[in-house]
Coordinates of C-alpha atoms and ligand atoms in Angstrom, one line a residue:
M237 CA 2.8 79.3 87.5
Y238 CA 3.2 75.9 89.1
R239 CA 6.1 77.2 91.4
T240 CA 7.4 80.5 92.8
H241 CA 9.8 78.7 94.2
T242 CA 11.7 75.8 94.6
C243 CA 11.7 73.8 97.9
G244 CA 15.3 74.0 97.9
E245 CA 15.3 78.1 98.9
L246 CA 13.4 79.6 100.4
R247 CA 15.5 81.4 104.2
A248 CA 14.8 82.7 107.2
A249 CA 15.0 86.3 105.1
H250 CA 12.2 85.1 102.8
T251 CA 9.5 85.4 106.0
G252 CA 6.1 86.8 104.8
T253 CA 6.5 86.1 101.2
E254 CA 3.1 84.9 99.7
T255 CA 5.0 81.1 97.5
T256 CA 3.6 78.9 95.9
L257 CA 5.8 75.0 95.8
A258 CA 5.8 72.1 94.1
G259 CA 6.9 68.5 94.7
W260 CA 6.7 65.0 95.7
V261 CA 4.9 64.7 99.1
Q262 CA 7.8 62.7 100.6
T263 CA 6.0 62.3 104.5
V264 CA 2.9 63.3 105.7
R265 CA 2.3 63.9 109.6
K266 CA -1.0 64.2 111.3
F267 CA -0.9 66.4 114.4
G268 CA -3.5 66.9 116.6
S269 CA -5.3 69.4 114.1
I270 CA -2.6 70.1 112.4
T271 CA -1.0 68.6 109.3
F272 CA 2.5 69.0 108.2
V273 CA 3.5 67.2 105.3
D274 CA 7.5 67.3 103.9
L275 CA 7.7 68.8 100.5
R276 CA 10.6 67.2 98.0
D277 CA 11.6 68.7 94.7
R278 CA 15.7 68.3 92.9
Y279 CA 16.0 71.3 95.4
G280 CA 16.2 69.9 98.6
I281 CA 12.7 69.7 101.2
T282 CA 10.3 72.2 102.9
Q283 CA 7.5 71.5 104.9
L284 CA 5.0 72.4 104.8
V285 CA 1.8 73.2 107.2
F286 CA -2.4 72.1 107.0
S287 CA -3.8 74.2 109.5
E288 CA -7.9 73.0 110.3
S289 CA -9.3 75.5 107.9
L290 CA -8.0 72.0 105.0
N291 CA -9.2 69.4 107.6
Q292 CA -11.8 69.2 104.9
Q293 CA -10.2 69.1 102.3
L294 CA -7.7 66.7 103.5
D295 CA -9.9 63.9 105.1
E296 CA -11.7 64.3 100.7
Q297 CA -8.4 64.5 99.3
P298 CA -6.2 62.2 101.5
L299 CA -2.3 63.5 100.8
G300 CA 0.0 60.1 100.1
R301 CA 4.0 59.4 99.7
E302 CA 5.0 60.9 96.1
F303 CA 2.1 62.9 95.6
V304 CA 2.5 66.0 93.1
L305 CA 1.1 68.6 95.0
Q306 CA 1.3 72.0 94.7
A307 CA 0.5 74.8 97.7
T308 CA 0.4 78.2 98.1
G309 CA 0.7 80.1 101.7
A310 CA 3.1 82.4 103.4
V311 CA 6.6 81.4 104.3
V312 CA 6.8 82.4 108.5
E313 CA 9.5 81.3 111.0
R314 CA 9.7 78.3 112.8
T315 CA 9.5 78.2 115.8
N316 CA 10.7 74.5 115.8
K317 CA 13.6 74.4 114.4
N318 CA 15.4 71.5 112.6
P319 CA 19.5 72.7 111.7
N320 CA 19.9 69.7 109.3
I321 CA 18.3 70.9 106.4
P322 CA 18.3 74.1 104.5
T323 CA 14.9 74.6 104.7
G324 CA 15.1 74.6 108.6
D325 CA 14.4 78.3 110.1
I326 CA 10.8 78.9 108.0
E327 CA 7.9 76.8 107.1
I328 CA 4.7 76.7 105.0
N329 CA 1.2 78.2 106.4
V330 CA -0.9 76.3 103.4
T331 CA -4.0 78.7 102.9
S332 CA -4.8 75.9 99.0
Y333 CA -3.4 73.7 97.8
K334 CA -3.8 71.2 95.3
I335 CA -3.1 67.1 93.7
L336 CA -1.5 67.5 90.8
N337 CA -1.0 64.0 90.9
K338 CA -1.2 61.1 92.9
S339 CA 1.2 58.4 93.4
A340 CA 1.2 54.3 94.1
V341 CA 2.6 53.8 97.2
P342 CA 6.0 53.4 96.7
P343 CA 7.7 49.9 97.1
F344 CA 10.4 51.3 98.7
T345 CA 10.3 55.0 100.9
I346 CA 12.1 57.8 99.2
Q347 CA 15.7 58.0 101.3
D348 CA 19.1 58.6 101.7
D349 CA 19.1 55.6 104.0
T350 CA 16.6 53.4 101.4
D351 CA 15.2 50.0 102.8
G352 CA 15.0 49.2 98.0
G353 CA 17.6 46.1 97.9
D354 CA 19.4 46.1 94.8
D355 CA 17.3 44.5 92.2
L356 CA 14.5 46.6 93.8
R357 CA 15.9 49.7 93.1
M358 CA 17.4 49.3 89.8
K359 CA 13.6 48.0 88.5
F360 CA 12.0 51.1 89.3
R361 CA 15.3 53.4 88.7
Y362 CA 13.1 56.4 88.2
L363 CA 12.0 55.8 91.9
D364 CA 15.2 55.0 92.8
L365 CA 17.2 58.8 91.2
R366 CA 14.8 60.8 93.4
R367 CA 16.3 60.5 96.7
N368 CA 19.1 63.0 97.8
A369 CA 22.1 60.1 97.0
V370 CA 21.6 59.3 94.0
K371 CA 20.9 63.3 92.4
K372 CA 24.7 63.9 94.1
N373 CA 26.1 61.4 92.5
L374 CA 24.2 62.5 89.1
E375 CA 25.8 66.0 90.5
L376 CA 28.7 64.7 90.7
R377 CA 29.0 63.7 87.9
Y378 CA 27.4 66.7 85.8
A379 CA 30.5 68.9 87.3
V380 CA 32.6 66.3 86.3
N381 CA 31.6 67.1 82.9
R382 CA 31.4 70.6 82.5
A383 CA 34.8 71.2 84.2
A384 CA 36.5 68.1 81.7
R385 CA 35.1 70.7 78.8
N386 CA 35.9 74.0 80.2
Y387 CA 39.0 72.3 80.5
L388 CA 39.0 71.6 77.3
H389 CA 37.5 73.9 75.8
E390 CA 39.5 77.0 76.8
N391 CA 42.5 74.2 75.5
H392 CA 41.7 74.3 71.8
F393 CA 39.8 71.6 71.9
M394 CA 37.0 71.2 69.4
D395 CA 34.2 68.4 70.1
I396 CA 33.4 66.5 67.1
E397 CA 31.3 63.0 67.1
T398 CA 31.6 60.4 65.4
P399 CA 29.4 57.5 63.8
F400 CA 28.2 54.5 66.4
L401 CA 27.3 52.6 63.9
I402 CA 30.8 50.5 61.4
K403 CA 32.8 48.2 61.6
S404 CA 35.0 46.9 64.7
T405 CA 37.6 49.0 66.6
P406 CA 39.7 46.7 68.4
E407 CA 39.2 47.4 72.2
G408 CA 41.1 44.1 73.1
A409 CA 37.0 43.3 74.6
R410 CA 34.2 41.6 71.5
D411 CA 32.2 44.2 69.9
F412 CA 28.6 44.8 70.1
V413 CA 26.6 43.9 66.4
V414 CA 23.5 45.7 64.6
P415 CA 21.7 44.2 61.8
S416 CA 21.1 46.1 59.0
R417 CA 18.4 45.8 57.6
M418 CA 19.5 46.9 53.9
N419 CA 22.2 45.2 54.2
Q420 CA 20.1 41.9 54.7
G421 CA 23.6 39.3 55.7
Q422 CA 25.7 41.9 57.3
F423 CA 26.3 44.3 60.5
Y424 CA 27.5 46.8 61.9
A425 CA 29.2 47.9 65.1
L426 CA 29.0 49.3 68.0
P427 CA 32.7 51.3 68.6
Q428 CA 34.6 49.7 72.0
S429 CA 35.9 53.7 71.1
P430 CA 36.6 55.8 68.7
Q431 CA 40.0 55.8 68.1
T432 CA 39.9 54.3 64.8
F433 CA 37.7 57.8 64.0
K434 CA 39.3 60.2 66.3
Q435 CA 42.8 59.4 64.5
L436 CA 41.5 59.4 61.1
L437 CA 41.0 63.5 62.6
M438 CA 44.2 63.9 62.9
V439 CA 44.9 63.9 59.5
S440 CA 42.1 66.2 58.3
G441 CA 43.8 68.3 60.5
Y442 CA 42.0 68.6 63.9
D443 CA 44.6 69.3 65.8
R444 CA 42.6 69.3 68.1
Y445 CA 39.7 66.9 69.9
Y446 CA 37.4 65.3 72.6
Q447 CA 34.7 64.1 73.0
V448 CA 32.3 62.6 75.8
V449 CA 30.9 59.8 74.3
K450 CA 29.5 55.9 74.5
C451 CA 32.3 53.3 74.4
F452 CA 30.1 50.2 73.7
R453 CA 32.0 46.5 74.6
D454 CA 31.2 43.2 75.2
E455 CA 33.6 41.6 77.4
D456 CA 32.6 39.8 80.6
L457 CA 30.9 41.4 83.0
R458 CA 34.1 41.7 86.2
A459 CA 33.1 43.4 89.0
D460 CA 32.4 47.1 88.2
R461 CA 31.8 47.0 84.0
Q462 CA 29.0 48.2 81.8
P463 CA 28.8 46.9 78.5
E464 CA 27.9 50.5 77.5
F465 CA 30.3 53.3 79.7
T466 CA 31.0 56.4 79.2
Q467 CA 34.7 58.1 78.3
I468 CA 36.3 61.5 77.9
D469 CA 38.2 60.8 75.0
C470 CA 40.9 63.4 73.5
E471 CA 43.7 63.1 70.5
M472 CA 45.7 66.0 69.6
A473 CA 47.7 66.0 66.9
F474 CA 52.2 67.4 66.5
V475 CA 52.4 66.7 69.7
E476 CA 55.3 64.3 72.0
Q477 CA 53.9 62.1 74.8
E478 CA 55.1 64.5 77.2
D479 CA 53.3 67.3 75.2
I480 CA 50.6 64.5 76.4
L481 CA 51.4 64.2 80.0
T482 CA 51.3 67.6 81.1
M483 CA 48.2 68.6 78.8
F484 CA 46.0 65.8 80.3
E485 CA 47.5 66.6 84.1
G486 CA 46.4 70.2 84.1
M487 CA 42.8 68.7 83.4
I488 CA 42.4 66.3 86.5
K489 CA 44.0 68.5 88.9
H490 CA 41.4 71.5 86.5
I491 CA 38.8 69.1 87.6
F492 CA 39.7 68.2 91.3
R493 CA 39.8 71.5 91.7
E494 CA 36.3 73.1 90.2
V495 CA 34.6 69.5 91.7
K496 CA 35.9 68.7 94.9
N497 CA 38.1 72.0 95.8
V498 CA 41.4 70.3 96.3
D499 CA 44.6 71.5 94.3
I500 CA 46.7 69.1 93.7
T501 CA 50.2 71.4 93.7
E502 CA 52.9 69.0 92.9
K503 CA 53.7 67.7 89.8
V504 CA 51.9 64.1 89.3
Q505 CA 54.5 60.8 90.0
R506 CA 56.0 59.2 87.7
M507 CA 56.6 55.4 86.8
S508 CA 57.8 52.9 84.3
W509 CA 55.7 49.4 84.1
D510 CA 58.4 48.0 84.7
E511 CA 59.0 49.6 88.1
A512 CA 55.2 49.4 89.1
M513 CA 55.8 46.2 88.3
T514 CA 58.2 44.8 89.6
R515 CA 57.2 47.5 93.3
Y516 CA 53.4 46.8 93.4
G517 CA 52.6 43.6 91.7
N518 CA 51.2 45.7 89.8
D519 CA 50.0 48.3 86.8
K520 CA 47.9 50.3 88.3
P521 CA 49.4 50.8 92.3
D522 CA 48.0 52.9 94.9
I523 CA 50.1 55.1 96.5
R524 CA 48.3 55.9 99.6
F525 CA 50.9 53.6 101.0
G526 CA 53.5 51.6 101.1
M527 CA 53.9 48.0 102.1
E528 CA 55.6 47.6 99.1
I529 CA 56.9 43.9 97.7
T530 CA 60.7 42.4 98.2
N531 CA 61.4 40.6 95.4
L532 CA 63.1 37.3 96.8
K533 CA 63.3 35.3 94.0
S534 CA 61.7 35.8 90.0
P535 CA 62.6 35.5 86.8
F536 CA 60.5 38.6 86.4
T537 CA 63.2 41.4 88.3
G538 CA 66.5 38.3 88.2
D539 CA 66.3 38.2 91.6
D540 CA 67.4 34.9 93.8
N541 CA 67.7 35.7 97.8
A542 CA 70.3 34.6 99.2
T543 CA 69.9 32.9 102.4
I544 CA 66.3 31.9 100.5
A545 CA 68.0 29.4 98.6
A546 CA 70.3 28.4 101.7
A547 CA 67.1 26.9 103.9
G548 CA 66.4 23.9 101.8
F549 CA 62.5 24.6 102.2
K550 CA 60.7 22.7 99.2
V551 CA 58.1 25.5 98.7
F552 CA 60.7 28.2 98.4
D553 CA 63.0 25.8 96.0
D554 CA 60.9 24.9 94.4
A555 CA 59.0 27.8 93.1
Q556 CA 59.3 29.8 90.0
T557 CA 59.3 33.5 92.6
V558 CA 58.5 34.6 95.8
L559 CA 57.7 37.3 96.8
A560 CA 57.9 39.0 100.2
I561 CA 54.8 42.1 102.0
S562 CA 55.6 43.5 105.2
V563 CA 52.6 44.2 107.3
P564 CA 53.4 47.1 110.2
G565 CA 52.3 46.9 113.2
C566 CA 50.1 43.1 113.1
S567 CA 53.5 41.3 114.8
E568 CA 50.8 39.8 117.2
Y569 CA 48.5 38.6 114.9
T570 CA 46.6 35.7 116.4
R571 CA 47.1 31.7 114.5
K572 CA 43.3 32.3 114.4
Q573 CA 44.2 35.9 112.1
T574 CA 46.9 34.1 110.5
D575 CA 44.9 30.7 109.8
E576 CA 42.1 33.4 108.3
L577 CA 45.3 34.9 106.0
T578 CA 45.4 31.5 104.5
D579 CA 42.6 31.3 103.7
W580 CA 42.0 33.8 102.0
V581 CA 45.2 33.2 100.3
K582 CA 43.3 30.1 98.8
R583 CA 40.7 31.5 98.0
P584 CA 39.9 30.9 94.0
Q585 CA 40.1 34.5 92.8
I586 CA 43.3 34.2 94.9
G587 CA 44.7 30.9 93.8
M588 CA 47.5 30.3 95.7
N589 CA 48.3 27.4 98.1
G590 CA 49.3 28.7 101.3
L591 CA 51.0 31.7 103.2
V592 CA 54.6 31.6 105.0
F593 CA 54.2 34.4 107.9
I594 CA 57.2 35.3 109.8
K595 CA 56.3 37.8 112.8
C596 CA 59.1 40.2 113.7
N597 CA 58.4 40.8 118.0
T598 CA 58.4 44.1 119.1
D599 CA 61.6 42.6 121.5
G600 CA 63.6 41.5 118.7
S601 CA 62.3 37.4 118.4
F602 CA 60.4 36.1 115.6
K603 CA 58.1 33.7 115.3
S604 CA 57.7 32.4 111.4
S605 CA 55.7 29.0 110.6
V606 CA 58.7 28.1 108.1
D607 CA 60.9 27.8 111.8
K608 CA 62.4 24.1 110.4
F609 CA 63.6 25.6 107.9
F610 CA 64.7 28.8 109.1
D611 CA 66.5 29.7 112.7
A612 CA 66.7 32.8 114.4
D613 CA 70.0 34.5 112.3
K614 CA 67.8 33.2 108.4
L615 CA 64.9 34.8 109.3
K616 CA 66.4 37.9 111.2
Q617 CA 68.2 38.0 107.7
L618 CA 65.0 38.0 106.2
A619 CA 63.3 40.6 107.6
A620 CA 66.6 42.8 107.1
D621 CA 66.1 41.6 103.4
C622 CA 62.1 42.1 103.3
K623 CA 63.0 46.1 105.4
A624 CA 61.0 45.3 108.1
Q625 CA 60.7 47.2 111.6
P626 CA 59.5 45.2 114.6
G627 CA 56.9 45.1 115.4
D628 CA 55.7 44.0 111.5
L629 CA 54.3 40.7 110.2
I630 CA 55.7 39.2 106.7
L631 CA 53.8 37.9 105.3
I632 CA 55.3 35.5 101.7
L633 CA 53.6 34.0 98.7
A634 CA 55.6 31.5 96.8
G635 CA 54.1 30.2 93.3
L636 CA 54.5 31.3 89.6
E637 CA 55.5 34.7 88.8
E638 CA 52.3 35.9 87.1
R639 CA 49.8 34.6 89.9
T640 CA 52.7 35.0 92.3
R641 CA 52.9 39.0 91.6
K642 CA 48.9 39.4 91.1
A643 CA 48.2 37.0 94.5
T644 CA 50.7 39.6 96.2
S645 CA 49.6 43.1 94.7
E646 CA 46.0 41.9 96.1
L647 CA 47.3 40.9 99.5
R648 CA 48.4 44.2 99.8
L649 CA 45.5 46.3 98.7
E650 CA 43.6 44.3 101.2
M651 CA 46.3 44.6 103.9
G652 CA 45.9 48.1 103.1
E653 CA 42.2 48.0 103.6
R654 CA 42.0 46.1 106.6
L655 CA 44.4 48.8 108.1
G656 CA 42.9 52.5 107.2
M657 CA 45.5 52.8 104.8
R658 CA 43.2 53.5 101.4
K659 CA 41.6 56.7 102.4
K660 CA 38.9 57.9 101.2
D661 CA 39.8 61.7 100.8
E662 CA 43.4 61.4 100.2
F663 CA 43.9 61.5 96.0
K664 CA 47.2 60.0 94.8
L665 CA 47.8 60.4 90.5
L666 CA 50.5 58.8 89.3
W667 CA 51.9 58.4 85.6
V668 CA 52.5 54.8 84.7
L669 CA 55.0 54.8 81.2
D670 CA 56.2 52.2 79.3
F671 CA 54.3 49.8 78.6
P672 CA 55.1 46.7 77.0
L673 CA 54.0 46.9 73.7
F674 CA 52.7 43.2 73.2
E675 CA 51.2 41.4 75.1
Y676 CA 51.7 37.4 75.5
A677 CA 48.5 35.8 73.8
E678 CA 48.2 31.2 75.7
A679 CA 48.2 28.7 73.2
D680 CA 44.7 28.3 72.4
G681 CA 44.0 24.9 71.5
D682 CA 45.3 24.5 68.5
E683 CA 47.0 28.0 68.4
P684 CA 49.8 28.9 69.2
G685 CA 50.7 31.9 71.9
R686 CA 51.1 35.1 70.1
W687 CA 51.1 38.1 70.4
V688 CA 48.7 40.2 71.2
A689 CA 48.3 44.6 71.6
R690 CA 49.1 45.3 74.9
H691 CA 46.8 48.8 74.7
H692 CA 45.8 48.9 70.7
P693 CA 47.0 48.4 67.5
F694 CA 47.5 51.6 66.7
T695 CA 50.0 53.0 69.7
S696 CA 53.9 53.8 68.7
P697 CA 57.2 51.6 69.2
K698 CA 59.4 53.9 71.3
P699 CA 61.4 55.7 68.8
D700 CA 65.0 53.5 69.5
H701 CA 62.5 49.9 69.7
I702 CA 61.4 50.5 66.3
S703 CA 64.1 48.7 64.6
I704 CA 64.1 46.0 67.1
M705 CA 59.7 45.6 65.1
I706 CA 61.3 45.3 62.1
N707 CA 63.9 43.5 62.2
N708 CA 62.9 40.1 64.4
N709 CA 60.9 37.8 63.0
P710 CA 57.0 37.2 65.5
V711 CA 56.7 34.5 65.8
I712 CA 57.2 32.8 69.0
E713 CA 59.4 29.8 68.3
D714 CA 60.1 28.8 72.1
Q715 CA 56.4 28.8 73.9
A716 CA 57.7 28.0 77.2
N717 CA 60.2 30.6 77.1
Y718 CA 57.8 33.3 75.1
L719 CA 60.0 36.1 78.0
S720 CA 63.3 35.9 76.2
H721 CA 61.6 36.4 73.2
P722 CA 63.0 40.1 71.3
Y723 CA 59.2 41.5 71.0
A724 CA 58.7 41.6 75.5
G725 CA 61.5 43.6 75.1
I726 CA 59.6 46.8 72.6
K727 CA 58.4 49.5 75.7
A728 CA 56.0 51.0 73.4
N729 CA 55.5 55.4 73.5
A730 CA 51.5 54.2 76.4
Y731 CA 50.6 56.0 80.2
D732 CA 47.9 55.3 81.7
M733 CA 46.9 57.8 84.9
V734 CA 46.2 56.4 88.4
L735 CA 44.0 57.9 91.4
N736 CA 43.9 55.7 94.0
G737 CA 45.0 52.3 92.5
N738 CA 42.2 52.5 88.7
E739 CA 43.6 52.5 85.9
I740 CA 41.1 56.1 85.7
G741 CA 43.1 57.0 81.5
G742 CA 45.0 55.3 79.2
G743 CA 46.8 56.1 76.2
S744 CA 49.4 56.4 73.1
I745 CA 51.0 58.0 71.0
R746 CA 50.4 57.1 67.9
I747 CA 52.1 55.2 65.0
F748 CA 51.2 57.5 61.3
Q749 CA 52.9 55.7 59.2
R750 CA 51.8 53.7 56.8
E751 CA 54.8 50.5 56.6
L752 CA 55.0 50.3 60.7
Q753 CA 51.6 50.3 61.2
E754 CA 51.5 47.6 58.0
K755 CA 54.4 46.0 60.4
M756 CA 52.4 46.1 63.5
F757 CA 49.2 44.5 61.2
A758 CA 51.6 41.3 60.8
A759 CA 52.9 41.0 64.3
L760 CA 50.0 40.9 65.4
G761 CA 49.2 37.9 63.3
M762 CA 46.9 39.6 60.6
S763 CA 47.7 38.4 57.3
D764 CA 47.7 41.1 54.4
E765 CA 45.2 40.8 53.2
E766 CA 43.6 40.6 56.9
A767 CA 44.9 44.3 56.8
R768 CA 43.4 45.6 53.7
H769 CA 39.9 44.0 54.7
K770 CA 39.6 45.6 58.1
F771 CA 41.7 49.1 57.8
G772 CA 41.8 49.8 54.6
F773 CA 40.5 53.2 55.7
L774 CA 43.0 53.6 57.9
L775 CA 46.0 51.8 57.0
G776 CA 44.7 54.8 53.1
A777 CA 44.5 57.7 55.2
F778 CA 47.9 57.3 56.8
E779 CA 49.1 58.1 52.5
Y780 CA 47.8 60.9 52.7
G781 CA 49.2 63.1 55.1
A782 CA 48.5 61.8 58.1
P783 CA 50.2 64.6 61.7
P784 CA 52.0 62.1 64.2
H785 CA 49.5 62.4 66.3
G786 CA 48.4 61.1 69.9
G787 CA 46.2 61.1 73.0
I788 CA 44.3 59.5 75.3
A789 CA 41.4 58.6 76.8
F790 CA 39.3 58.7 80.9
G791 CA 36.9 57.0 82.4
F792 CA 34.7 59.1 83.1
D793 CA 32.7 56.7 85.1
R794 CA 35.0 55.2 86.7
L795 CA 36.4 59.3 87.2
C796 CA 33.5 60.1 88.7
S797 CA 32.8 56.9 91.3
I798 CA 36.4 57.4 92.6
M799 CA 35.3 61.8 93.1
G800 CA 33.1 60.2 94.7
G801 CA 33.7 58.2 97.1
S802 CA 31.8 54.8 95.9
E803 CA 33.4 52.0 94.9
S804 CA 30.5 51.1 92.4
I805 CA 30.4 52.5 88.4
R806 CA 27.1 52.3 88.3
D807 CA 26.1 55.3 91.6
F808 CA 27.1 57.3 88.7
I809 CA 24.7 56.4 86.0
A810 CA 21.9 56.9 85.4
F811 CA 19.7 53.8 84.9
P812 CA 23.4 51.5 84.5
K813 CA 23.1 47.6 83.6
N814 CA 22.8 44.2 86.3
N815 CA 25.9 42.4 86.8
S816 CA 24.9 40.0 83.6
G817 CA 24.2 43.5 82.1
R818 CA 20.0 43.2 81.9
D819 CA 18.1 46.8 82.3
V820 CA 15.8 45.7 84.7
M821 CA 13.7 48.4 84.5
L822 CA 13.4 48.0 80.4
D823 CA 14.0 43.9 81.2
A824 CA 17.0 44.3 78.0
P825 CA 18.4 42.7 76.6
S826 CA 14.9 41.1 75.4
E827 CA 13.6 38.3 72.4
I828 CA 12.2 40.4 69.0
D829 CA 9.8 39.4 67.1
A830 CA 9.3 37.1 64.4
K831 CA 8.3 40.6 62.2
Q832 CA 11.7 41.9 63.1
K833 CA 13.7 39.0 62.4
K834 CA 12.8 38.6 59.3
E835 CA 13.1 41.9 58.0
L836 CA 16.7 41.4 59.6
G837 CA 17.1 38.3 57.6
L838 CA 17.5 36.8 61.1
N839 CA 16.4 34.1 61.1
Ligands
LIG96 N1 40.9 53.9 72.5 C1 41.7 53.7 74.1 C2 40.9 53.6 74.8 O1 39.7 53.6 74.3 C3 41.9 54.9 74.6 C4 43.9 55.7 73.3 O2 44.2 54.9 73.2 O3 43.2 57.1 72.8 O4 41.5 52.6 75.8

């Protein structure tokens, strides 16, 4: 037997017990003739004491960091207790030990505050995983996984595996492809999600399906994405949107209760996509704080503020959209601070030309960067329009609709962050509903602008919007005014769950009739032939009694990272890839040899 106890379980009550522990040497400290060793395993750290009688053996076989050690001795109560660790009341008086394996000197210290940089830790991820900080994250991940599975099992969902070597499923990204040796010149695609399979399972009668499943998307890795990531993927038959919202609100609440001991009793707030865009400039708003947008001028909301229209300020007059936020308690910002904010909105990621500010002083006076155009009365009016309080700093952005809305949303989040309004231990859930069915994809070279599915092509329009789709031609004649095309107004039976400003889940009620699905493919510019080639199996299945159905998928990695209070999903993945999609430990992707290429029929 290698061990009788773990390094995390012995307490004062075990005093006198003979024990054998096995683990890794964290530290070796020599005090005169006595040597102290901290021994670590997955469960904790226990202090070992090697007395003088073992000195000769220690000299012959010295211990080093990360050596794998087995030690036997009696549990004794410490005179010098360490209240910081659970085993801090005891130590082991070692009578015999054995080095089970040696270790090279690790390239960084295996401690909470390690001296290893990101790259080094990823290269030696198996050592990084020994660190407590990383281990805690993986434990949380497992707890979330368990809680989700238990909930789904209790609710009669069945875990059914679906294949990885498939034909493309469109989720809006590029496919990873795998060459086929047996069918040379042909390729499998790795699933961007099991979307079509879970729908087929509904046709097959498995009315509640789930899977904790890998998805593969070949995207340019924007901040904090992984080319392979995990979803809690679910589908239900004979449901309407409300059934799905209730079921999965229940799941998330269950997970919070089980994993974080947080009881979310209130019903999750709901907001339409239009409302989210209007009030927060964003379809995944962080509602932990207010600072909502004032739409001074916008073709999206139809606002046209009179005070602004009358001022004769060219920047506002020429802009399609003018949006403001009132930042509480910042009226005393210095010139340096407002300059810094101006630079912030001018960064390429935000892309604005400038920033207008109005300081609403606590004495009731105003000071702005546009005093030339706005006298005291006008500023007062504008402050009232923006619902600003004395002490607020109003920030105004002007430009093209989409960019300005996005920038204002980013600015709001940034100010919320700076003012400490985005608290890590506060969890605010939100359903965003009624998404547009289509999204406009701008012209690309010779290809004119066209409609793409905002969610995916299997999403059903709102029942009373189906006729708009059937009765109108999808072609966009007036590209500049695509918003006036009837398709721009079609809303989908689609929903996202948002947690603290992050989309943690998304899904929809699906199309389940062949004709409507064909109409959808046509709206997306697919010919009949192309639709049959790509999705013939699904169209065929819809002819054999497809039930009404819908579902949702949760981003498991992201959910874990938010619950763990971290910015990065990588911290919650045992073996993640870096920002260029590389596994630096394996050094993948890599070349394959000529023989392998030949077998696959690749040049
Ligand atoms: N397959 C979708 C996705 O990956 C989720 C869903 O519609 O259920 O986003």
